[in-house]
PDB file of N, CA and C and ligand atoms in Angstrom:
ATOM      1  N   MET I 692    -126.884-183.747  90.588  1.00 59.00           N
ATOM      2  CA  MET I 692    -125.578-184.012  91.227  1.00 59.00           C
ATOM      3  C   MET I 692    -125.124-185.431  90.870  1.00 59.00           C
ATOM      4  N   PRO I 693    -123.885-185.612  90.401  1.00 68.00           N
ATOM      5  CA  PRO I 693    -123.429-186.972  90.065  1.00 68.00           C
ATOM      6  C   PRO I 693    -123.347-187.851  91.312  1.00 68.00           C
ATOM      7  N   LYS I 694    -123.595-189.145  91.107  1.00 81.00           N
ATOM      8  CA  LYS I 694    -123.561-190.110  92.207  1.00 81.00           C
ATOM      9  C   LYS I 694    -122.119-190.247  92.714  1.00 81.00           C
ATOM     10  N   LEU I 695    -121.958-190.310  94.046  1.00 87.00           N
ATOM     11  CA  LEU I 695    -120.620-190.463  94.620  1.00 87.00           C
ATOM     12  C   LEU I 695    -120.085-191.863  94.357  1.00 87.00           C
ATOM     13  N   LEU I 696    -118.791-191.947  94.087  1.00 90.00           N
ATOM     14  CA  LEU I 696    -118.160-193.260  93.957  1.00 90.00           C
ATOM     15  C   LEU I 696    -118.019-193.853  95.354  1.00 90.00           C
ATOM     16  N   ALA I 697    -118.212-195.170  95.480  1.00 92.00           N
ATOM     17  CA  ALA I 697    -118.063-195.831  96.776  1.00 92.00           C
ATOM     18  C   ALA I 697    -117.119-197.020  96.645  1.00 92.00           C
ATOM     19  N   CYS I 698    -116.303-197.217  97.658  1.00 90.00           N
ATOM     20  CA  CYS I 698    -115.379-198.358  97.688  1.00 90.00           C
ATOM     21  C   CYS I 698    -116.194-199.655  97.650  1.00 90.00           C
ATOM     22  N   SER I 699    -115.842-200.573  96.751  1.00 90.00           N
ATOM     23  CA  SER I 699    -116.575-201.827  96.622  1.00 90.00           C
ATOM     24  C   SER I 699    -116.361-202.743  97.831  1.00 90.00           C
ATOM     25  N   PHE I 700    -115.348-202.451  98.637  1.00 87.00           N
ATOM     26  CA  PHE I 700    -115.016-203.325  99.761  1.00 87.00           C
ATOM     27  C   PHE I 700    -115.606-202.825 101.073  1.00 87.00           C
ATOM     28  N   CYS I 701    -115.373-201.549 101.419  1.00 87.00           N
ATOM     29  CA  CYS I 701    -115.861-201.033 102.706  1.00 87.00           C
ATOM     30  C   CYS I 701    -117.062-200.108 102.557  1.00 87.00           C
ATOM     31  N   LYS I 702    -117.429-199.770 101.313  1.00 89.00           N
ATOM     32  CA  LYS I 702    -118.598-198.944 100.999  1.00 89.00           C
ATOM     33  C   LYS I 702    -118.449-197.468 101.379  1.00 89.00           C
ATOM     34  N   LYS I 703    -117.262-197.054 101.816  1.00 92.00           N
ATOM     35  CA  LYS I 703    -117.078-195.624 102.084  1.00 92.00           C
ATOM     36  C   LYS I 703    -117.109-194.884 100.754  1.00 92.00           C
ATOM     37  N   THR I 704    -117.617-193.641 100.769  1.00 93.00           N
ATOM     38  CA  THR I 704    -117.681-192.863  99.537  1.00 93.00           C
ATOM     39  C   THR I 704    -116.374-192.111  99.325  1.00 93.00           C
ATOM     40  N   GLU I 705    -116.221-191.574  98.108  1.00 92.00           N
ATOM     41  CA  GLU I 705    -115.005-190.828  97.787  1.00 92.00           C
ATOM     42  C   GLU I 705    -114.807-189.622  98.704  1.00 92.00           C
ATOM     43  N   LYS I 706    -115.878-189.142  99.318  1.00 93.00           N
ATOM     44  CA  LYS I 706    -115.749-188.016 100.243  1.00 93.00           C
ATOM     45  C   LYS I 706    -115.228-188.435 101.616  1.00 93.00           C
ATOM     46  N   GLN I 707    -115.315-189.747 101.922  1.00 93.00           N
ATOM     47  CA  GLN I 707    -114.905-190.238 103.243  1.00 93.00           C
ATOM     48  C   GLN I 707    -113.480-190.764 103.259  1.00 93.00           C
ATOM     49  N   VAL I 708    -112.836-190.842 102.097  1.00 93.00           N
ATOM     50  CA  VAL I 708    -111.485-191.392 102.028  1.00 93.00           C
ATOM     51  C   VAL I 708    -110.563-190.421 101.298  1.00 93.00           C
ATOM     52  N   ALA I 709    -109.261-190.628 101.463  1.00 94.00           N
ATOM     53  CA  ALA I 709    -108.295-189.736 100.823  1.00 94.00           C
ATOM     54  C   ALA I 709    -108.166-190.025  99.329  1.00 94.00           C
ATOM     55  N   ARG I 710    -108.116-191.313  98.969  1.00 94.00           N
ATOM     56  CA  ARG I 710    -107.933-191.697  97.570  1.00 94.00           C
ATOM     57  C   ARG I 710    -108.891-192.818  97.225  1.00 94.00           C
ATOM     58  N   MET I 711    -109.308-192.852  95.961  1.00 93.00           N
ATOM     59  CA  MET I 711    -110.163-193.930  95.482  1.00 93.00           C
ATOM     60  C   MET I 711    -109.619-194.384  94.130  1.00 93.00           C
ATOM     61  N   LEU I 712    -109.372-195.674  93.993  1.00 91.00           N
ATOM     62  CA  LEU I 712    -108.892-196.217  92.723  1.00 91.00           C
ATOM     63  C   LEU I 712    -110.045-196.949  92.044  1.00 91.00           C
ATOM     64  N   GLY I 713    -110.125-196.832  90.730  1.00 89.00           N
ATOM     65  CA  GLY I 713    -111.222-197.468  90.013  1.00 89.00           C
ATOM     66  C   GLY I 713    -110.741-198.546  89.062  1.00 89.00           C
ATOM     67  N   GLY I 714    -111.563-199.581  88.923  1.00 83.00           N
ATOM     68  CA  GLY I 714    -111.331-200.613  87.914  1.00 83.00           C
ATOM     69  C   GLY I 714    -112.648-200.793  87.187  1.00 83.00           C
ATOM     70  N   PRO I 715    -112.771-201.844  86.349  1.00 83.00           N
ATOM     71  CA  PRO I 715    -114.047-202.058  85.668  1.00 83.00           C
ATOM     72  C   PRO I 715    -115.162-202.369  86.671  1.00 83.00           C
ATOM     73  N   LYS I 716    -116.043-201.417  86.911  1.00 83.00           N
ATOM     74  CA  LYS I 716    -117.197-201.547  87.815  1.00 83.00           C
ATOM     75  C   LYS I 716    -116.831-201.765  89.289  1.00 83.00           C
ATOM     76  N   VAL I 717    -115.554-201.594  89.656  1.00 88.00           N
ATOM     77  CA  VAL I 717    -115.178-201.701  91.071  1.00 88.00           C
ATOM     78  C   VAL I 717    -114.307-200.514  91.473  1.00 88.00           C
ATOM     79  N   TYR I 718    -114.361-200.196  92.748  1.00 90.00           N
ATOM     80  CA  TYR I 718    -113.532-199.135  93.305  1.00 90.00           C
ATOM     81  C   TYR I 718    -112.924-199.647  94.592  1.00 90.00           C
ATOM     82  N   ILE I 719    -111.730-199.156  94.893  1.00 92.00           N
ATOM     83  CA  ILE I 719    -111.106-199.510  96.169  1.00 92.00           C
ATOM     84  C   ILE I 719    -110.473-198.251  96.750  1.00 92.00           C
ATOM     85  N   CYS I 720    -110.688-198.036  98.041  1.00 92.00           N
ATOM     86  CA  CYS I 720    -110.172-196.833  98.676  1.00 92.00           C
ATOM     87  C   CYS I 720    -108.768-197.080  99.223  1.00 92.00           C
ATOM     88  N   ASP I 721    -108.083-195.993  99.570  1.00 93.00           N
ATOM     89  CA  ASP I 721    -106.712-196.101 100.079  1.00 93.00           C
ATOM     90  C   ASP I 721    -106.638-196.928 101.360  1.00 93.00           C
ATOM     91  N   GLU I 722    -107.681-196.850 102.208  1.00 90.00           N
ATOM     92  CA  GLU I 722    -107.660-197.617 103.456  1.00 90.00           C
ATOM     93  C   GLU I 722    -107.712-199.119 103.178  1.00 90.00           C
ATOM     94  N   CYS I 723    -108.544-199.527 102.219  1.00 89.00           N
ATOM     95  CA  CYS I 723    -108.638-200.950 101.883  1.00 89.00           C
ATOM     96  C   CYS I 723    -107.368-201.431 101.177  1.00 89.00           C
ATOM     97  N   VAL I 724    -106.766-200.566 100.341  1.00 90.00           N
ATOM     98  CA  VAL I 724    -105.486-200.937  99.728  1.00 90.00           C
ATOM     99  C   VAL I 724    -104.455-201.177 100.825  1.00 90.00           C
ATOM    100  N   GLY I 725    -104.455-200.302 101.841  1.00 88.00           N
ATOM    101  CA  GLY I 725    -103.529-200.460 102.973  1.00 88.00           C
ATOM    102  C   GLY I 725    -103.751-201.781 103.690  1.00 88.00           C
ATOM    103  N   ALA I 726    -105.017-202.108 103.939  1.00 85.00           N
ATOM    104  CA  ALA I 726    -105.336-203.364 104.620  1.00 85.00           C
ATOM    105  C   ALA I 726    -104.876-204.555 103.774  1.00 85.00           C
ATOM    106  N   CYS I 727    -105.098-204.479 102.440  1.00 84.00           N
ATOM    107  CA  CYS I 727    -104.673-205.565 101.540  1.00 84.00           C
ATOM    108  C   CYS I 727    -103.152-205.723 101.567  1.00 84.00           C
ATOM    109  N   ASN I 728    -102.442-204.593 101.544  1.00 83.00           N
ATOM    110  CA  ASN I 728    -100.976-204.658 101.590  1.00 83.00           C
ATOM    111  C   ASN I 728    -100.495-205.336 102.859  1.00 83.00           C
ATOM    112  N   ARG I 729    -101.134-205.020 103.983  1.00 78.00           N
ATOM    113  CA  ARG I 729    -100.715-205.640 105.243  1.00 78.00           C
ATOM    114  C   ARG I 729    -101.003-207.137 105.238  1.00 78.00           C
ATOM    115  N   ILE I 730    -102.108-207.535 104.633  1.00 78.00           N
ATOM    116  CA  ILE I 730    -102.429-208.965 104.539  1.00 78.00           C
ATOM    117  C   ILE I 730    -101.390-209.660 103.656  1.00 78.00           C
ATOM    118  N   LEU I 731    -101.026-209.023 102.524  1.00 78.00           N
ATOM    119  CA  LEU I 731    -100.034-209.617 101.621  1.00 78.00           C
ATOM    120  C   LEU I 731     -98.674-209.726 102.291  1.00 78.00           C
ATOM    121  N   GLU I 732     -98.297-208.690 103.051  1.00 75.00           N
ATOM    122  CA  GLU I 732     -97.015-208.713 103.768  1.00 75.00           C
ATOM    123  C   GLU I 732     -96.969-209.855 104.776  1.00 75.00           C
ATOM    124  N   ALA I 733     -98.116-210.139 105.393  1.00 71.00           N
ATOM    125  CA  ALA I 733     -98.169-211.156 106.439  1.00 71.00           C
ATOM    126  C   ALA I 733     -98.213-212.567 105.875  1.00 71.00           C
ATOM    127  N   THR I 734     -98.491-212.685 104.574  1.00 71.00           N
ATOM    128  CA  THR I 734     -98.606-214.015 103.972  1.00 71.00           C
ATOM    129  C   THR I 734     -97.407-214.279 103.073  1.00 71.00           C
ATOM    130  N   PRO I 735     -96.549-215.239 103.426  1.00 65.00           N
ATOM    131  CA  PRO I 735     -95.402-215.532 102.573  1.00 65.00           C
ATOM    132  C   PRO I 735     -95.864-215.928 101.170  1.00 65.00           C
ATOM    133  N   VAL I 736     -95.158-215.422 100.138  1.00 69.00           N
ATOM    134  CA  VAL I 736     -95.536-215.676  98.745  1.00 69.00           C
ATOM    135  C   VAL I 736     -95.527-217.174  98.427  1.00 69.00           C
ATOM    136  N   ASP I 737     -94.491-217.868  98.938  1.00 73.00           N
ATOM    137  CA  ASP I 737     -94.355-219.294  98.628  1.00 73.00           C
ATOM    138  C   ASP I 737     -94.858-220.154  99.797  1.00 73.00           C
ATOM    139  N   PHE I 738     -95.997-219.751 100.360  1.00 75.00           N
ATOM    140  CA  PHE I 738     -96.547-220.448 101.517  1.00 75.00           C
ATOM    141  C   PHE I 738     -96.863-221.911 101.195  1.00 75.00           C
ATOM    142  N   LYS I 739     -96.227-222.820 101.940  1.00 80.00           N
ATOM    143  CA  LYS I 739     -96.458-224.250 101.691  1.00 80.00           C
ATOM    144  C   LYS I 739     -97.032-224.938 102.930  1.00 80.00           C
ATOM    145  N   GLY I 740     -97.497-224.140 103.876  1.00 83.00           N
ATOM    146  CA  GLY I 740     -98.050-224.710 105.101  1.00 83.00           C
ATOM    147  C   GLY I 740     -97.213-224.313 106.301  1.00 83.00           C
ATOM    148  N   TRP I 741     -97.869-224.151 107.429  1.00 84.00           N
ATOM    149  CA  TRP I 741     -97.185-223.724 108.657  1.00 84.00           C
ATOM    150  C   TRP I 741     -96.075-224.697 109.036  1.00 84.00           C
ATOM    151  N   ASP I 742     -96.338-225.984 108.844  1.00 89.00           N
ATOM    152  CA  ASP I 742     -95.378-227.003 109.278  1.00 89.00           C
ATOM    153  C   ASP I 742     -94.091-226.999 108.455  1.00 89.00           C
ATOM    154  N   LYS I 743     -94.126-226.320 107.268  1.00 86.00           N
ATOM    155  CA  LYS I 743     -92.932-226.251 106.421  1.00 86.00           C
ATOM    156  C   LYS I 743     -92.059-225.036 106.760  1.00 86.00           C
ATOM    157  N   MET I 744     -92.523-224.168 107.651  1.00 85.00           N
ATOM    158  CA  MET I 744     -91.773-222.951 107.989  1.00 85.00           C
ATOM    159  C   MET I 744     -90.870-223.185 109.191  1.00 85.00           C
ATOM    160  N   SER I 745     -89.692-222.541 109.149  1.00 88.00           N
ATOM    161  CA  SER I 745     -88.761-222.652 110.278  1.00 88.00           C
ATOM    162  C   SER I 745     -89.285-221.809 111.440  1.00 88.00           C
ATOM    163  N   GLU I 746     -88.747-222.048 112.640  1.00 92.00           N
ATOM    164  CA  GLU I 746     -89.157-221.238 113.792  1.00 92.00           C
ATOM    165  C   GLU I 746     -88.801-219.774 113.564  1.00 92.00           C
ATOM    166  N   GLY I 747     -87.654-219.526 112.911  1.00 90.00           N
ATOM    167  CA  GLY I 747     -87.244-218.146 112.612  1.00 90.00           C
ATOM    168  C   GLY I 747     -88.250-217.453 111.708  1.00 90.00           C
ATOM    169  N   GLU I 748     -88.702-218.153 110.667  1.00 82.00           N
ATOM    170  CA  GLU I 748     -89.696-217.586 109.742  1.00 82.00           C
ATOM    171  C   GLU I 748     -91.026-217.330 110.476  1.00 82.00           C
ATOM    172  N   LEU I 749     -91.417-218.290 111.287  1.00 85.00           N
ATOM    173  CA  LEU I 749     -92.667-218.133 112.040  1.00 85.00           C
ATOM    174  C   LEU I 749     -92.577-216.942 112.979  1.00 85.00           C
ATOM    175  N   LEU I 750     -91.438-216.826 113.695  1.00 89.00           N
ATOM    176  CA  LEU I 750     -91.274-215.720 114.648  1.00 89.00           C
ATOM    177  C   LEU I 750     -91.206-214.370 113.943  1.00 89.00           C
ATOM    178  N   SER I 751     -90.519-214.308 112.792  1.00 83.00           N
ATOM    179  CA  SER I 751     -90.379-213.012 112.122  1.00 83.00           C
ATOM    180  C   SER I 751     -91.696-212.531 111.517  1.00 83.00           C
ATOM    181  N   GLY I 752     -92.603-213.452 111.224  1.00 80.00           N
ATOM    182  CA  GLY I 752     -93.897-213.057 110.667  1.00 80.00           C
ATOM    183  C   GLY I 752     -94.924-212.680 111.715  1.00 80.00           C
ATOM    184  N   LEU I 753     -94.605-212.965 112.971  1.00 83.00           N
ATOM    185  CA  LEU I 753     -95.590-212.795 114.050  1.00 83.00           C
ATOM    186  C   LEU I 753     -96.048-211.352 114.227  1.00 83.00           C
ATOM    187  N   LYS I 754     -95.097-210.409 114.227  1.00 83.00           N
ATOM    188  CA  LYS I 754     -95.437-209.014 114.483  1.00 83.00           C
ATOM    189  C   LYS I 754     -96.282-208.444 113.340  1.00 83.00           C
ATOM    190  N   VAL I 755     -95.945-208.808 112.097  1.00 77.00           N
ATOM    191  CA  VAL I 755     -96.710-208.331 110.932  1.00 77.00           C
ATOM    192  C   VAL I 755     -98.140-208.873 110.996  1.00 77.00           C
ATOM    193  N   ALA I 756     -98.261-210.163 111.342  1.00 79.00           N
ATOM    194  CA  ALA I 756     -99.587-210.774 111.428  1.00 79.00           C
ATOM    195  C   ALA I 756    -100.427-210.078 112.501  1.00 79.00           C
ATOM    196  N   ASP I 757     -99.804-209.775 113.628  1.00 83.00           N
ATOM    197  CA  ASP I 757    -100.489-209.096 114.723  1.00 83.00           C
ATOM    198  C   ASP I 757    -100.936-207.696 114.282  1.00 83.00           C
ATOM    199  N   ALA I 758    -100.051-206.975 113.562  1.00 80.00           N
ATOM    200  CA  ALA I 758    -100.376-205.630 113.076  1.00 80.00           C
ATOM    201  C   ALA I 758    -101.536-205.683 112.087  1.00 80.00           C
ATOM    202  N   THR I 759    -101.579-206.761 111.284  1.00 78.00           N
ATOM    203  CA  THR I 759    -102.660-206.935 110.313  1.00 78.00           C
ATOM    204  C   THR I 759    -103.999-207.095 111.028  1.00 78.00           C
ATOM    205  N   VAL I 760    -103.993-207.910 112.079  1.00 82.00           N
ATOM    206  CA  VAL I 760    -105.214-208.114 112.866  1.00 82.00           C
ATOM    207  C   VAL I 760    -105.660-206.785 113.473  1.00 82.00           C
ATOM    208  N   ASP I 761    -104.704-206.028 114.021  1.00 81.00           N
ATOM    209  CA  ASP I 761    -105.020-204.718 114.611  1.00 81.00           C
ATOM    210  C   ASP I 761    -105.625-203.781 113.576  1.00 81.00           C
ATOM    211  N   ALA I 762    -105.005-203.740 112.390  1.00 78.00           N
ATOM    212  CA  ALA I 762    -105.470-202.833 111.333  1.00 78.00           C
ATOM    213  C   ALA I 762    -106.879-203.206 110.893  1.00 78.00           C
ATOM    214  N   THR I 763    -107.120-204.506 110.739  1.00 81.00           N
ATOM    215  CA  THR I 763    -108.441-204.981 110.324  1.00 81.00           C
ATOM    216  C   THR I 763    -109.479-204.665 111.395  1.00 81.00           C
ATOM    217  N   ARG I 764    -109.085-204.837 112.660  1.00 85.00           N
ATOM    218  CA  ARG I 764    -109.984-204.545 113.768  1.00 85.00           C
ATOM    219  C   ARG I 764    -110.339-203.050 113.783  1.00 85.00           C
ATOM    220  N   THR I 765    -109.349-202.201 113.476  1.00 84.00           N
ATOM    221  CA  THR I 765    -109.586-200.756 113.439  1.00 84.00           C
ATOM    222  C   THR I 765    -110.597-200.403 112.346  1.00 84.00           C
ATOM    223  N   VAL I 766    -110.451-201.031 111.168  1.00 82.00           N
ATOM    224  CA  VAL I 766    -111.395-200.795 110.069  1.00 82.00           C
ATOM    225  C   VAL I 766    -112.798-201.248 110.484  1.00 82.00           C
ATOM    226  N   LEU I 767    -112.885-202.426 111.101  1.00 88.00           N
ATOM    227  CA  LEU I 767    -114.170-202.966 111.551  1.00 88.00           C
ATOM    228  C   LEU I 767    -114.822-202.046 112.583  1.00 88.00           C
ATOM    229  N   GLN I 768    -114.001-201.551 113.534  1.00 91.00           N
ATOM    230  CA  GLN I 768    -114.537-200.660 114.574  1.00 91.00           C
ATOM    231  C   GLN I 768    -115.068-199.367 113.957  1.00 91.00           C
ATOM    232  N   SER I 769    -114.339-198.791 112.998  1.00 88.00           N
ATOM    233  CA  SER I 769    -114.834-197.538 112.417  1.00 88.00           C
ATOM    234  C   SER I 769    -116.083-197.783 111.579  1.00 88.00           C
ATOM    235  N   HIS I 770    -116.177-198.962 110.988  1.00 89.00           N
ATOM    236  CA  HIS I 770    -117.379-199.376 110.256  1.00 89.00           C
ATOM    237  C   HIS I 770    -118.582-199.363 111.224  1.00 89.00           C
ATOM    238  N   VAL I 771    -118.417-200.014 112.376  1.00 94.00           N
ATOM    239  CA  VAL I 771    -119.489-200.066 113.377  1.00 94.00           C
ATOM    240  C   VAL I 771    -119.757-198.666 113.945  1.00 94.00           C
ATOM    241  N   ASP I 772    -118.690-197.892 114.195  1.00 94.00           N
ATOM    242  CA  ASP I 772    -118.860-196.524 114.713  1.00 94.00           C
ATOM    243  C   ASP I 772    -119.725-195.688 113.785  1.00 94.00           C
ATOM    244  N   GLU I 773    -119.514-195.855 112.471  1.00 93.00           N
ATOM    245  CA  GLU I 773    -120.302-195.096 111.496  1.00 93.00           C
ATOM    246  C   GLU I 773    -121.776-195.496 111.570  1.00 93.00           C
ATOM    247  N   LEU I 774    -122.040-196.808 111.725  1.00 96.00           N
ATOM    248  CA  LEU I 774    -123.423-197.267 111.873  1.00 96.00           C
ATOM    249  C   LEU I 774    -124.061-196.682 113.135  1.00 96.00           C
ATOM    250  N   ARG I 775    -123.293-196.649 114.225  1.00 97.00           N
ATOM    251  CA  ARG I 775    -123.819-196.102 115.478  1.00 97.00           C
ATOM    252  C   ARG I 775    -124.058-194.601 115.354  1.00 97.00           C
ATOM    253  N   ARG I 776    -123.148-193.900 114.612  1.00 96.00           N
ATOM    254  CA  ARG I 776    -123.314-192.467 114.387  1.00 96.00           C
ATOM    255  C   ARG I 776    -124.644-192.203 113.660  1.00 96.00           C
ATOM    256  N   ARG I 777    -125.011-193.153 112.800  1.00 96.00           N
ATOM    257  CA  ARG I 777    -126.288-193.048 112.073  1.00 96.00           C
ATOM    258  C   ARG I 777    -127.454-193.600 112.881  1.00 96.00           C
ATOM    259  N   GLU I 778    -127.169-193.895 114.157  1.00 97.00           N
ATOM    260  CA  GLU I 778    -128.177-194.393 115.097  1.00 97.00           C
ATOM    261  C   GLU I 778    -128.793-195.720 114.683  1.00 97.00           C
ATOM    262  N   VAL I 779    -128.009-196.557 113.996  1.00 97.00           N
ATOM    263  CA  VAL I 779    -128.433-197.929 113.700  1.00 97.00           C
ATOM    264  C   VAL I 779    -128.340-198.711 115.023  1.00 97.00           C
ATOM    265  N   SER I 780    -129.349-199.508 115.322  1.00 97.00           N
ATOM    266  CA  SER I 780    -129.425-200.181 116.628  1.00 97.00           C
ATOM    267  C   SER I 780    -128.406-201.312 116.757  1.00 97.00           C
ATOM    268  N   TRP I 781    -128.051-201.598 117.999  1.00 97.00           N
ATOM    269  CA  TRP I 781    -127.157-202.741 118.272  1.00 97.00           C
ATOM    270  C   TRP I 781    -127.807-204.036 117.805  1.00 97.00           C
ATOM    271  N   ARG I 782    -129.148-204.078 117.857  1.00 97.00           N
ATOM    272  CA  ARG I 782    -129.858-205.270 117.394  1.00 97.00           C
ATOM    273  C   ARG I 782    -129.581-205.508 115.899  1.00 97.00           C
ATOM    274  N   ASN I 783    -129.690-204.432 115.094  1.00 97.00           N
ATOM    275  CA  ASN I 783    -129.446-204.556 113.646  1.00 97.00           C
ATOM    276  C   ASN I 783    -127.982-204.878 113.345  1.00 97.00           C
ATOM    277  N   ILE I 784    -127.074-204.270 114.093  1.00 97.00           N
ATOM    278  CA  ILE I 784    -125.640-204.536 113.893  1.00 97.00           C
ATOM    279  C   ILE I 784    -125.344-205.994 114.251  1.00 97.00           C
ATOM    280  N   GLY I 785    -125.896-206.438 115.380  1.00 96.00           N
ATOM    281  CA  GLY I 785    -125.717-207.825 115.798  1.00 96.00           C
ATOM    282  C   GLY I 785    -126.262-208.796 114.755  1.00 96.00           C
ATOM    283  N   GLU I 786    -127.444-208.476 114.248  1.00 96.00           N
ATOM    284  CA  GLU I 786    -128.078-209.324 113.234  1.00 96.00           C
ATOM    285  C   GLU I 786    -127.194-209.447 111.985  1.00 96.00           C
ATOM    286  N   ALA I 787    -126.620-208.297 111.547  1.00 95.00           N
ATOM    287  CA  ALA I 787    -125.755-208.296 110.363  1.00 95.00           C
ATOM    288  C   ALA I 787    -124.491-209.125 110.589  1.00 95.00           C
ATOM    289  N   LEU I 788    -124.046-209.179 111.857  1.00 94.00           N
ATOM    290  CA  LEU I 788    -122.836-209.942 112.184  1.00 94.00           C
ATOM    291  C   LEU I 788    -123.155-211.392 112.553  1.00 94.00           C
ATOM    292  N   GLY I 789    -124.435-211.694 112.695  1.00 95.00           N
ATOM    293  CA  GLY I 789    -124.833-213.044 113.100  1.00 95.00           C
ATOM    294  C   GLY I 789    -124.600-213.320 114.572  1.00 95.00           C
ATOM    295  N   VAL I 790    -124.656-212.236 115.384  1.00 95.00           N
ATOM    296  CA  VAL I 790    -124.515-212.389 116.842  1.00 95.00           C
ATOM    297  C   VAL I 790    -125.663-211.649 117.519  1.00 95.00           C
ATOM    298  N   SER I 791    -125.771-211.823 118.838  1.00 96.00           N
ATOM    299  CA  SER I 791    -126.853-211.152 119.567  1.00 96.00           C
ATOM    300  C   SER I 791    -126.564-209.661 119.705  1.00 96.00           C
ATOM    301  N   ARG I 792    -127.618-208.896 120.023  1.00 97.00           N
ATOM    302  CA  ARG I 792    -127.489-207.467 120.288  1.00 97.00           C
ATOM    303  C   ARG I 792    -126.442-207.242 121.378  1.00 97.00           C
ATOM    304  N   GLN I 793    -126.548-208.070 122.441  1.00 97.00           N
ATOM    305  CA  GLN I 793    -125.645-207.970 123.590  1.00 97.00           C
ATOM    306  C   GLN I 793    -124.187-208.221 123.181  1.00 97.00           C
ATOM    307  N   ALA I 794    -123.977-209.249 122.359  1.00 96.00           N
ATOM    308  CA  ALA I 794    -122.612-209.596 121.926  1.00 96.00           C
ATOM    309  C   ALA I 794    -122.013-208.472 121.075  1.00 96.00           C
ATOM    310  N   ALA I 795    -122.832-207.874 120.190  1.00 96.00           N
ATOM    311  CA  ALA I 795    -122.360-206.768 119.351  1.00 96.00           C
ATOM    312  C   ALA I 795    -121.978-205.580 120.227  1.00 96.00           C
ATOM    313  N   TRP I 796    -122.823-205.282 121.197  1.00 97.00           N
ATOM    314  CA  TRP I 796    -122.575-204.148 122.097  1.00 97.00           C
ATOM    315  C   TRP I 796    -121.292-204.364 122.905  1.00 97.00           C
ATOM    316  N   GLU I 797    -121.146-205.585 123.451  1.00 96.00           N
ATOM    317  CA  GLU I 797    -119.955-205.886 124.269  1.00 96.00           C
ATOM    318  C   GLU I 797    -118.673-205.778 123.446  1.00 96.00           C
ATOM    319  N   ARG I 798    -118.763-206.156 122.187  1.00 95.00           N
ATOM    320  CA  ARG I 798    -117.564-206.174 121.348  1.00 95.00           C
ATOM    321  C   ARG I 798    -117.182-204.799 120.830  1.00 95.00           C
ATOM    322  N   PHE I 799    -118.156-203.949 120.545  1.00 95.00           N
ATOM    323  CA  PHE I 799    -117.849-202.704 119.821  1.00 95.00           C
ATOM    324  C   PHE I 799    -118.142-201.407 120.544  1.00 95.00           C
ATOM    325  N   SER I 800    -118.880-201.436 121.659  1.00 94.00           N
ATOM    326  CA  SER I 800    -119.237-200.162 122.287  1.00 94.00           C
ATOM    327  C   SER I 800    -118.120-199.649 123.187  1.00 94.00           C
TER     328      SER I 800
HETATM  329 ZN1   ZN K1959    -112.515-199.202 101.175  1.00 87.32          ZN
END
């Protein structure tokens, strides 16, 4: 059986995502492309520092930035959910995140 392709960013396999794009030795899934697009939308192309932006520009970017955080949090939660589905312990998840077992559990359970 041929080896499944896996996203180089989130490690999901081609069977776990709708689309997978390939480059030289790297793959990216549709979910990660979506997350990247939201990050790009939230970051002004000609960013010269927060202090150089008008209040209008700062306010108009706020909702996109918030949505980006939400989207990233959703990806992170499903990442942890998959580990828990595989019965990986909170201790191991905490260790991978550099936090205590208790902190990992409080944040993701
Ligand atoms: Zn991915």
